Coordinates of C-alpha atoms and ligand atoms in Angstrom, one line a residue:
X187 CA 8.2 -33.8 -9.0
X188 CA 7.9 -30.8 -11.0
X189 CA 4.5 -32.2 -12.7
X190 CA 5.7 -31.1 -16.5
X191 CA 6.8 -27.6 -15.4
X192 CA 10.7 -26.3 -15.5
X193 CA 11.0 -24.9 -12.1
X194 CA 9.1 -25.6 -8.7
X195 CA 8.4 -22.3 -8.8
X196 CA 6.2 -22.0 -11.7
X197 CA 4.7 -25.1 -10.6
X198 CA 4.0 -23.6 -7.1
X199 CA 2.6 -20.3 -8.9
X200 CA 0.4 -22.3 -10.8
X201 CA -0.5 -24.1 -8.0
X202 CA -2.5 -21.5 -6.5
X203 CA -6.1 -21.5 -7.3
X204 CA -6.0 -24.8 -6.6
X205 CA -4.1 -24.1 -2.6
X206 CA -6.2 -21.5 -2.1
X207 CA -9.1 -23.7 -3.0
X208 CA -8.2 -26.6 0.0
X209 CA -7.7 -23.3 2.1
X210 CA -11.1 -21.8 1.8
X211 CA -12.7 -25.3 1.8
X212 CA -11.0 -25.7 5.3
X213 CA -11.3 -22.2 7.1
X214 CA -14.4 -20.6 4.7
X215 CA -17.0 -23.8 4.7
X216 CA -20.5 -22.5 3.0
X217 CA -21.7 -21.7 5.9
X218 CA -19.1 -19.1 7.3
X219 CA -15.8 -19.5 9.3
X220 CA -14.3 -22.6 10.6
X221 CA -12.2 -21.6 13.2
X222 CA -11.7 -23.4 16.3
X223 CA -14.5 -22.2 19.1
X224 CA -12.6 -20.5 21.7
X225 CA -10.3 -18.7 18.9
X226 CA -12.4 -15.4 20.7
X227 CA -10.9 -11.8 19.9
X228 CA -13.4 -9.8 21.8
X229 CA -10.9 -8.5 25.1
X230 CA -7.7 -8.7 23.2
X231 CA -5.9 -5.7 23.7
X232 CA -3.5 -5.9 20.7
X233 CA -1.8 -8.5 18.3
X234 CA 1.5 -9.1 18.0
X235 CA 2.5 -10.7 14.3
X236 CA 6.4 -11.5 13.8
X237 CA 7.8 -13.5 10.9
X238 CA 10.7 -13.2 8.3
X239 CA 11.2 -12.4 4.5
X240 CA 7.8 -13.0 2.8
X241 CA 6.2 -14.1 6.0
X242 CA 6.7 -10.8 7.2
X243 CA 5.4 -9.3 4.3
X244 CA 2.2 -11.3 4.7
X245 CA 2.2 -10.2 8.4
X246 CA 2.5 -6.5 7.2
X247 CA -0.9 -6.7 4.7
X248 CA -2.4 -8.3 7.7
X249 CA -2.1 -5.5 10.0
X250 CA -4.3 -3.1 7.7
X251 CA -7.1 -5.9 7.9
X252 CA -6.9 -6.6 11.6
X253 CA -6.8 -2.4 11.9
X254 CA -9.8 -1.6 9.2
X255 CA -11.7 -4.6 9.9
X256 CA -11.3 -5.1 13.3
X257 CA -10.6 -1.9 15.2
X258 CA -7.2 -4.2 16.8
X259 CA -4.5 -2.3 17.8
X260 CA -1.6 -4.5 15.7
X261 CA 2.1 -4.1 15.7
X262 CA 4.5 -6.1 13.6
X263 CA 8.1 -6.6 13.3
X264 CA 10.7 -8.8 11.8
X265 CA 11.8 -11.9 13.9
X266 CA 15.3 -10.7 14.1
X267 CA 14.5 -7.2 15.9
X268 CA 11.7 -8.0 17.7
X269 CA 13.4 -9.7 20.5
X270 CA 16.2 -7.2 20.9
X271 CA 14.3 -4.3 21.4
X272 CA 12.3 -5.1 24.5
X273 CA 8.8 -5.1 23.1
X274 CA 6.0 -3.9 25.3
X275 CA 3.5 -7.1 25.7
X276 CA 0.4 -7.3 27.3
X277 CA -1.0 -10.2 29.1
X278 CA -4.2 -9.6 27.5
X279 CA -2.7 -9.3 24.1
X280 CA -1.4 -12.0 21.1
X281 CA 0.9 -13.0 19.4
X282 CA 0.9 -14.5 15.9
X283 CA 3.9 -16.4 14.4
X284 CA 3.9 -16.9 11.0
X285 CA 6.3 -19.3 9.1
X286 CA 6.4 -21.3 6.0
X287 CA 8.6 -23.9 7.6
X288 CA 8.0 -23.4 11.2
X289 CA 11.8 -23.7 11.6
X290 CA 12.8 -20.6 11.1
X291 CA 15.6 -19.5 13.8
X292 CA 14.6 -15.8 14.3
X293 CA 11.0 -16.8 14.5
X294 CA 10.9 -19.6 16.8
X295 CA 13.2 -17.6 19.3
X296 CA 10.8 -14.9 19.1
X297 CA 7.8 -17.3 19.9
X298 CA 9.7 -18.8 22.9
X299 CA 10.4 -14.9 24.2
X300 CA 6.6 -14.4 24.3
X301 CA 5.8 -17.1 26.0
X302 CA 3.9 -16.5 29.4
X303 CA 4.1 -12.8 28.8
X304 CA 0.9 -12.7 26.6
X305 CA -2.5 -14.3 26.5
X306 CA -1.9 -16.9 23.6
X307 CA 0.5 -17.5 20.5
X308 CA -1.0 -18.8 17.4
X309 CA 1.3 -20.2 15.1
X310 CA 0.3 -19.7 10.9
X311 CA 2.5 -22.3 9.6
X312 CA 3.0 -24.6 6.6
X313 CA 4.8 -27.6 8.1
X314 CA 2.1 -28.8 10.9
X315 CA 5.0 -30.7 12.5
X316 CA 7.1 -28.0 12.7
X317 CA 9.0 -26.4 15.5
X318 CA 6.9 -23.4 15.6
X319 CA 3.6 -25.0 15.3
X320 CA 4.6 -27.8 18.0
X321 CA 5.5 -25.3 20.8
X322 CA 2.8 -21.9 20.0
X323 CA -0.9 -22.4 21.5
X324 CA -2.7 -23.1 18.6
X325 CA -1.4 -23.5 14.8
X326 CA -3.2 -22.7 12.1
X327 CA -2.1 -24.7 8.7
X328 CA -1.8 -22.9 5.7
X329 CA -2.4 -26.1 3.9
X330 CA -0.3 -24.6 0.5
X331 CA 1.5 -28.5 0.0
X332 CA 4.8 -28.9 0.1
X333 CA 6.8 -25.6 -1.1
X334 CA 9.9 -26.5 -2.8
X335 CA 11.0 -23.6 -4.3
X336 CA 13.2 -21.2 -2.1
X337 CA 11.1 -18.0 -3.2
X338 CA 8.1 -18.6 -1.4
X339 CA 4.6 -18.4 -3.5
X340 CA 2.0 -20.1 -2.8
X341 CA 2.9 -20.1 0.6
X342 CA 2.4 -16.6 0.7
X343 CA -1.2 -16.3 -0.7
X344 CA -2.2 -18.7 1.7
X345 CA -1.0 -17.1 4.5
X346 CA -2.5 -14.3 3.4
X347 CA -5.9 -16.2 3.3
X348 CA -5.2 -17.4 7.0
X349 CA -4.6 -14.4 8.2
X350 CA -7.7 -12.9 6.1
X351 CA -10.4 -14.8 7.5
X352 CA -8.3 -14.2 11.6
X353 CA -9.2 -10.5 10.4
X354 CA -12.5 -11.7 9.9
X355 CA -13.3 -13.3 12.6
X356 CA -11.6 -10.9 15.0
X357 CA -14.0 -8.4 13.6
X358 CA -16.9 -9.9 14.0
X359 CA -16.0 -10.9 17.7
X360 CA -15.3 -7.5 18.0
X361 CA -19.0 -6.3 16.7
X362 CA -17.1 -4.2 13.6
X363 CA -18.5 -6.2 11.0
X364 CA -21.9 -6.3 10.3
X365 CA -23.7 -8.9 8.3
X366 CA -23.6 -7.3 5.1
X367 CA -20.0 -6.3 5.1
X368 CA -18.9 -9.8 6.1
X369 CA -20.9 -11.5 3.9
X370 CA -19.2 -9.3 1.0
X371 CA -16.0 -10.2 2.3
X372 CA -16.5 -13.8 2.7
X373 CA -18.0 -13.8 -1.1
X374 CA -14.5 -11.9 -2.3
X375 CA -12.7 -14.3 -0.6
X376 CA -14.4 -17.7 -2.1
X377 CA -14.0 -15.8 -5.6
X378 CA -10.0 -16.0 -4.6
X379 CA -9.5 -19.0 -6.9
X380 CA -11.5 -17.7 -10.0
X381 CA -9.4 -14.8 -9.7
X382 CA -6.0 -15.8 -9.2
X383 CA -6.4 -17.9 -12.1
X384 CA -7.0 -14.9 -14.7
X385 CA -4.2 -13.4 -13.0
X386 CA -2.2 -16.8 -14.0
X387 CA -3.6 -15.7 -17.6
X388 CA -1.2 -12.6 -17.7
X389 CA 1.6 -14.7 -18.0
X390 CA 2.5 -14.1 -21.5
X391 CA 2.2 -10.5 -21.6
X392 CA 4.9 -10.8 -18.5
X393 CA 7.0 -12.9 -19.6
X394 CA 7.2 -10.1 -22.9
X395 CA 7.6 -7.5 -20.3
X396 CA 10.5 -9.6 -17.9
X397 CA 12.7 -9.4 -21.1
X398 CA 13.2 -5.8 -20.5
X399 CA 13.5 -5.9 -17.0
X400 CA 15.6 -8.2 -17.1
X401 CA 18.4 -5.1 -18.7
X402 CA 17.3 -2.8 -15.9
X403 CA 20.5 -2.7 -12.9
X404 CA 17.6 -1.5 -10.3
X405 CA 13.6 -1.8 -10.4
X406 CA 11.7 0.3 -7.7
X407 CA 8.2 -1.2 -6.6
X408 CA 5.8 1.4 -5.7
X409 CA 2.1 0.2 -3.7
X410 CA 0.0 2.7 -0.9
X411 CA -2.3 0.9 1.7
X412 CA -2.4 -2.6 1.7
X413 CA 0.0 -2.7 -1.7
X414 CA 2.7 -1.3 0.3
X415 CA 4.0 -4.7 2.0
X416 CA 3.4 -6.0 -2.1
X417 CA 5.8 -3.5 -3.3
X418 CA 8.5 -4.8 -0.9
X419 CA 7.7 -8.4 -1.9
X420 CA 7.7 -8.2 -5.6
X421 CA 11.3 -6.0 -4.8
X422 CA 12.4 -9.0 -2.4
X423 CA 11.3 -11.9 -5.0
X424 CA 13.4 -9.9 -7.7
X425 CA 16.3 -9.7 -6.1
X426 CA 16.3 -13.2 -4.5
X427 CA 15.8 -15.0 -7.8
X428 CA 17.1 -12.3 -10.7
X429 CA 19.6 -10.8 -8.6
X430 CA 18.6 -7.0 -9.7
X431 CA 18.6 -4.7 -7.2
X432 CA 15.0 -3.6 -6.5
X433 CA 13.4 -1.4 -3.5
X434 CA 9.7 -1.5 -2.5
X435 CA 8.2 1.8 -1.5
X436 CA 5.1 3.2 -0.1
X437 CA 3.7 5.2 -3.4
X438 CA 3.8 8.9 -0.9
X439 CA 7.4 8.1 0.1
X440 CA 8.7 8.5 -3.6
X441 CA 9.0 12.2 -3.1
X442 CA 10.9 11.9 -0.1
X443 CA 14.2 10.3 -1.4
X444 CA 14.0 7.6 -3.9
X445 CA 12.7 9.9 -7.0
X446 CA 16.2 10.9 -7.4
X447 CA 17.0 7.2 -8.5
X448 CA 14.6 8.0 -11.8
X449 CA 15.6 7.8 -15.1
X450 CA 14.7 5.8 -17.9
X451 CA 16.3 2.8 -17.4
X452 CA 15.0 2.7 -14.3
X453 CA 11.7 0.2 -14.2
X454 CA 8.8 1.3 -11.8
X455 CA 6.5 -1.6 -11.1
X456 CA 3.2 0.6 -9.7
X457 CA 0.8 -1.8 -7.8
X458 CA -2.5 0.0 -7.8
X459 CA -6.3 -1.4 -7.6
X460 CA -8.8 1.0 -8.1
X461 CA -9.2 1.8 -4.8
X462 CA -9.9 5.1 -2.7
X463 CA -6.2 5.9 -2.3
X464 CA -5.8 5.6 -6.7
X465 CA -5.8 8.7 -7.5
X466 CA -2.9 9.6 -5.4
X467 CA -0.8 7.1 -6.7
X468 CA -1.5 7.7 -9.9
X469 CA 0.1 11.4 -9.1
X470 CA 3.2 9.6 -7.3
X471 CA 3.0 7.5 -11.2
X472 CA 2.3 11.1 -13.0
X473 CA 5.9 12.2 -10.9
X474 CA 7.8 9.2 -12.2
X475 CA 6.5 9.6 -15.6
X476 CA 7.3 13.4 -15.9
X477 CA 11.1 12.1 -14.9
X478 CA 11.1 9.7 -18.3
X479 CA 11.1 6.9 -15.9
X480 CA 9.6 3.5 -17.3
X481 CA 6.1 2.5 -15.7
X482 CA 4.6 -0.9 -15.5
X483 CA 1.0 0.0 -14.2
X484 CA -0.6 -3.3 -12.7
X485 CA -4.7 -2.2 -12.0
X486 CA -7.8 -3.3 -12.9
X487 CA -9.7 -2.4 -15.6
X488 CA -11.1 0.9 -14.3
X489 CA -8.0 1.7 -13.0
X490 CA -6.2 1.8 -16.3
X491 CA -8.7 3.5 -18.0
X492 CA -8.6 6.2 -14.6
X493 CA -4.6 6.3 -15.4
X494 CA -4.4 7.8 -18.8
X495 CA -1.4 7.5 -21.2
X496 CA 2.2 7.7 -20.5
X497 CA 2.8 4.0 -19.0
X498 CA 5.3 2.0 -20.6
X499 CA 3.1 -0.8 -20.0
X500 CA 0.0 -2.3 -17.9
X501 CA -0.8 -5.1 -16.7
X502 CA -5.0 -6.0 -16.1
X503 CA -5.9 -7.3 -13.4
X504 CA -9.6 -8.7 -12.4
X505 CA -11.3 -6.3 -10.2
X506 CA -11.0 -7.4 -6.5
X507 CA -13.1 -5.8 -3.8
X508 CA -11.3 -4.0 -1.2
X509 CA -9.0 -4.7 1.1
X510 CA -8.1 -8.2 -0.1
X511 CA -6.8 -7.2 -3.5
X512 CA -2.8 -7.5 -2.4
X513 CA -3.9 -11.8 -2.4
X514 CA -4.3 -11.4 -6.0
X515 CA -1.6 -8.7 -6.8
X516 CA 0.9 -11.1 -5.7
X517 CA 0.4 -13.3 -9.0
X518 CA 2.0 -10.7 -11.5
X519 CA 4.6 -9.8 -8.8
X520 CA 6.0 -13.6 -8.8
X521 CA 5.9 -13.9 -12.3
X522 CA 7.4 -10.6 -13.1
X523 CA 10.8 -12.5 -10.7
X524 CA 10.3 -15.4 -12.4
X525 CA 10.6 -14.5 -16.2
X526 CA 13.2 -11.9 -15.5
X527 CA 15.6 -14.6 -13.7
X528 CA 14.3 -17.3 -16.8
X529 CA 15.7 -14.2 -19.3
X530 CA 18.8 -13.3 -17.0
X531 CA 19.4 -17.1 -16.9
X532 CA 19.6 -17.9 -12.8
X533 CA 19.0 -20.7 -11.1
X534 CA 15.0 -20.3 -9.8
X535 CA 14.8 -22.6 -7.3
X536 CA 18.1 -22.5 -5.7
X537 CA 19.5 -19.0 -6.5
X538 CA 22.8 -18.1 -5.1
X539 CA 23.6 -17.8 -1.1
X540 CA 20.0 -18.8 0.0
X541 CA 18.7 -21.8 1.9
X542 CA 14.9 -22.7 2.2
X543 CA 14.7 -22.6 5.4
X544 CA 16.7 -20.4 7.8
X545 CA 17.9 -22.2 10.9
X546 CA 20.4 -20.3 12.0
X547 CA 19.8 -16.2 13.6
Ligands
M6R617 O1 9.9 -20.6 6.4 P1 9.6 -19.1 6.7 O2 8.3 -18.7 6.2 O3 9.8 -18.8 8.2 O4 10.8 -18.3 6.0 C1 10.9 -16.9 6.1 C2 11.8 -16.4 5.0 O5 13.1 -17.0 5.1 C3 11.3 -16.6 3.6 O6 10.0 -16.1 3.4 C4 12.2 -16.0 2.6 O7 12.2 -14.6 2.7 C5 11.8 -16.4 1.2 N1 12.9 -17.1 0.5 C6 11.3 -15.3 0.3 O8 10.9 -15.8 -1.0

């Protein structure tokens, strides 16, 4: 049931505050974390975290919080390499699966690989009967509801959450948080909701914006630190539902290659909070700019007024402490895909050649 709204998917964007909501009620109680007792990272040697598509994406933020928050050594990969390349694991080490549907082919292949040759597999999954959640160690639910629509959305932020408060709690069982800093981090993360729904709020201005994208052949996606993996999912939701070709980058790699691609009909979504690394992405934007190439600046209020004039357009976000602003810079990045496949005219929820869920490698 769509509930009154045309696709799944906006239903499932909308959705959001309200997922993220059951999530922190579940894992962020008043009084702290609820994760299960012996979930203890203190001797784990390094963490493992292999997924596909936008699970892998999640994966990839994750790895700058387990690294920055909790000192853990953390490699990730996509489910379909992983196996194939003999990956070094450590009996002292984990592995996290992480799967919408928990049927996933490339995933659950991966999970049985690892078994016995590392400590414990966690399983962050949607579907609590799933495949992947029935055979890992321990699964974690998401608790997003049922996800209908084949880009996933909300599925996303609250994997993201999952895997935020695992960060936390692997840093304070690792002594790299102290009280203050994860009190400040468990307060960003309870204003989630608050925030995701102002970033619902931009929808107008984007669906203004989508028109125009939706003329563009290619759209690049530019993000630094944890904005990176958010630049190759607002590139991957664009091409799954509007069929545009679109490319996520790292904001430093732009000189190295894909500047040549810039011209002005050539959309550059820049993903950039505030943050410490700003005002070298705002040089990277400065580079596209100077090349007549068309800038959609998504920041926060200080960070537009930081950035000058030039854009094409911005898009304000709510200011979100650091390093758990990707969670809410994944709003205008769905609905950006979304109006641009409503203007191109594409079938959102089932777009062309793509199933749900992925059952065969
Ligand atoms: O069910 P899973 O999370 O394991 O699915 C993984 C990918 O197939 C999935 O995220 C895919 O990339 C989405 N359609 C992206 O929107």
């Amino acid at each position: 049931d769509k509930a009154g709204y045309k696709h799944f998917m906006a239903k499932e964007i909308a959705q959001q505050p309200s997922v993220l909501g059951d999530a922190l009620a579940h894992y962020l109680p008043e009084d702290g974390l609820n994760l299960p007792a012996d979930l203890d990272f203190t001797g784990v040697e390094r963490l493992t975290l292999v997924a596909c598509g936008t699970a892998h994406y999640a994966c990839a933020v994750a790895k700058y919080w387990f690294e920055a928050l909790a000192g853990l050594p953390c490699e990730i990969d996509v489910a379909s390499e992983f196996r194939y390349r003999a990956p070094p694991l450590s009996e002292r080490g984990w592995a996290v699966f992480v799967s919408q549907s928990g049927e996933t082919a490339d995933t659950l292949a991966a999970l049985r690989h690892v078994k016995g040759q590392v400590a414990r597999t966690l399983a962050v999954v949607n579907v609590p009967t799933s495949s992947i959640a029935r055979e890992a160690d321990l699964a974690l639910p998401i608790l997003a509801g049922v996800e209908v629509g084949v880009a996933s959305t909300k599925a996303f932020t609250c994997q993201l959450l999952v895997l935020a408060a695992l960060a936390l709690k692997a840093g304070r069982d690792r002594g790299r948080l102290d009280d203050a800093a994860y009190a400040a981090h468990l307060e960003t993360l309870q204003a989630l909701p608050g925030l995701v729904n102002q970033a619902l709020a931009l929808a107008p201005e984007i669906e203004a914006l989508a028109a125009e994208v939706a003329r563009a052949q290619d759209v690049l996606f530019l993000g630094r630190g944890p904005l990176y993996p958010l630049a190759l999912e607002g590139a991957l939701k664009l091409k799954e539902i509007s069929y545009i070709h679109a490319e996520g980058y790292a904001s430093g790699e732009l000189k190295h290659g894909p500047i040549a691609l810039i011209d002005r009909d050539v959309p550059v979504v820049v993903l950039a909070p505030h943050d410490r690394l700003f005002d070298k992405t705002v040089s990277n934007m400065q580079e596209v700019m100077a090349r007549q190439g068309k800038v959609l600046l998504v920041s926060d209020g200080p960070g537009l007024r930081a950035a000058g004039a030039g854009t094409w357009a911005s898009l304000r976000l709510p200011e979100v402490a650091e390093p758990f602003a990707p969670i809410v810079h994944a709003i205008p990045v769905q609905l950006l895909a979304y109006y641009t496949a409503i203007a191109k005219g594409t079938d959102v929820d089932q777009p062309r050649n793509l199933a749900k869920s992925v059952t065969v490698e």
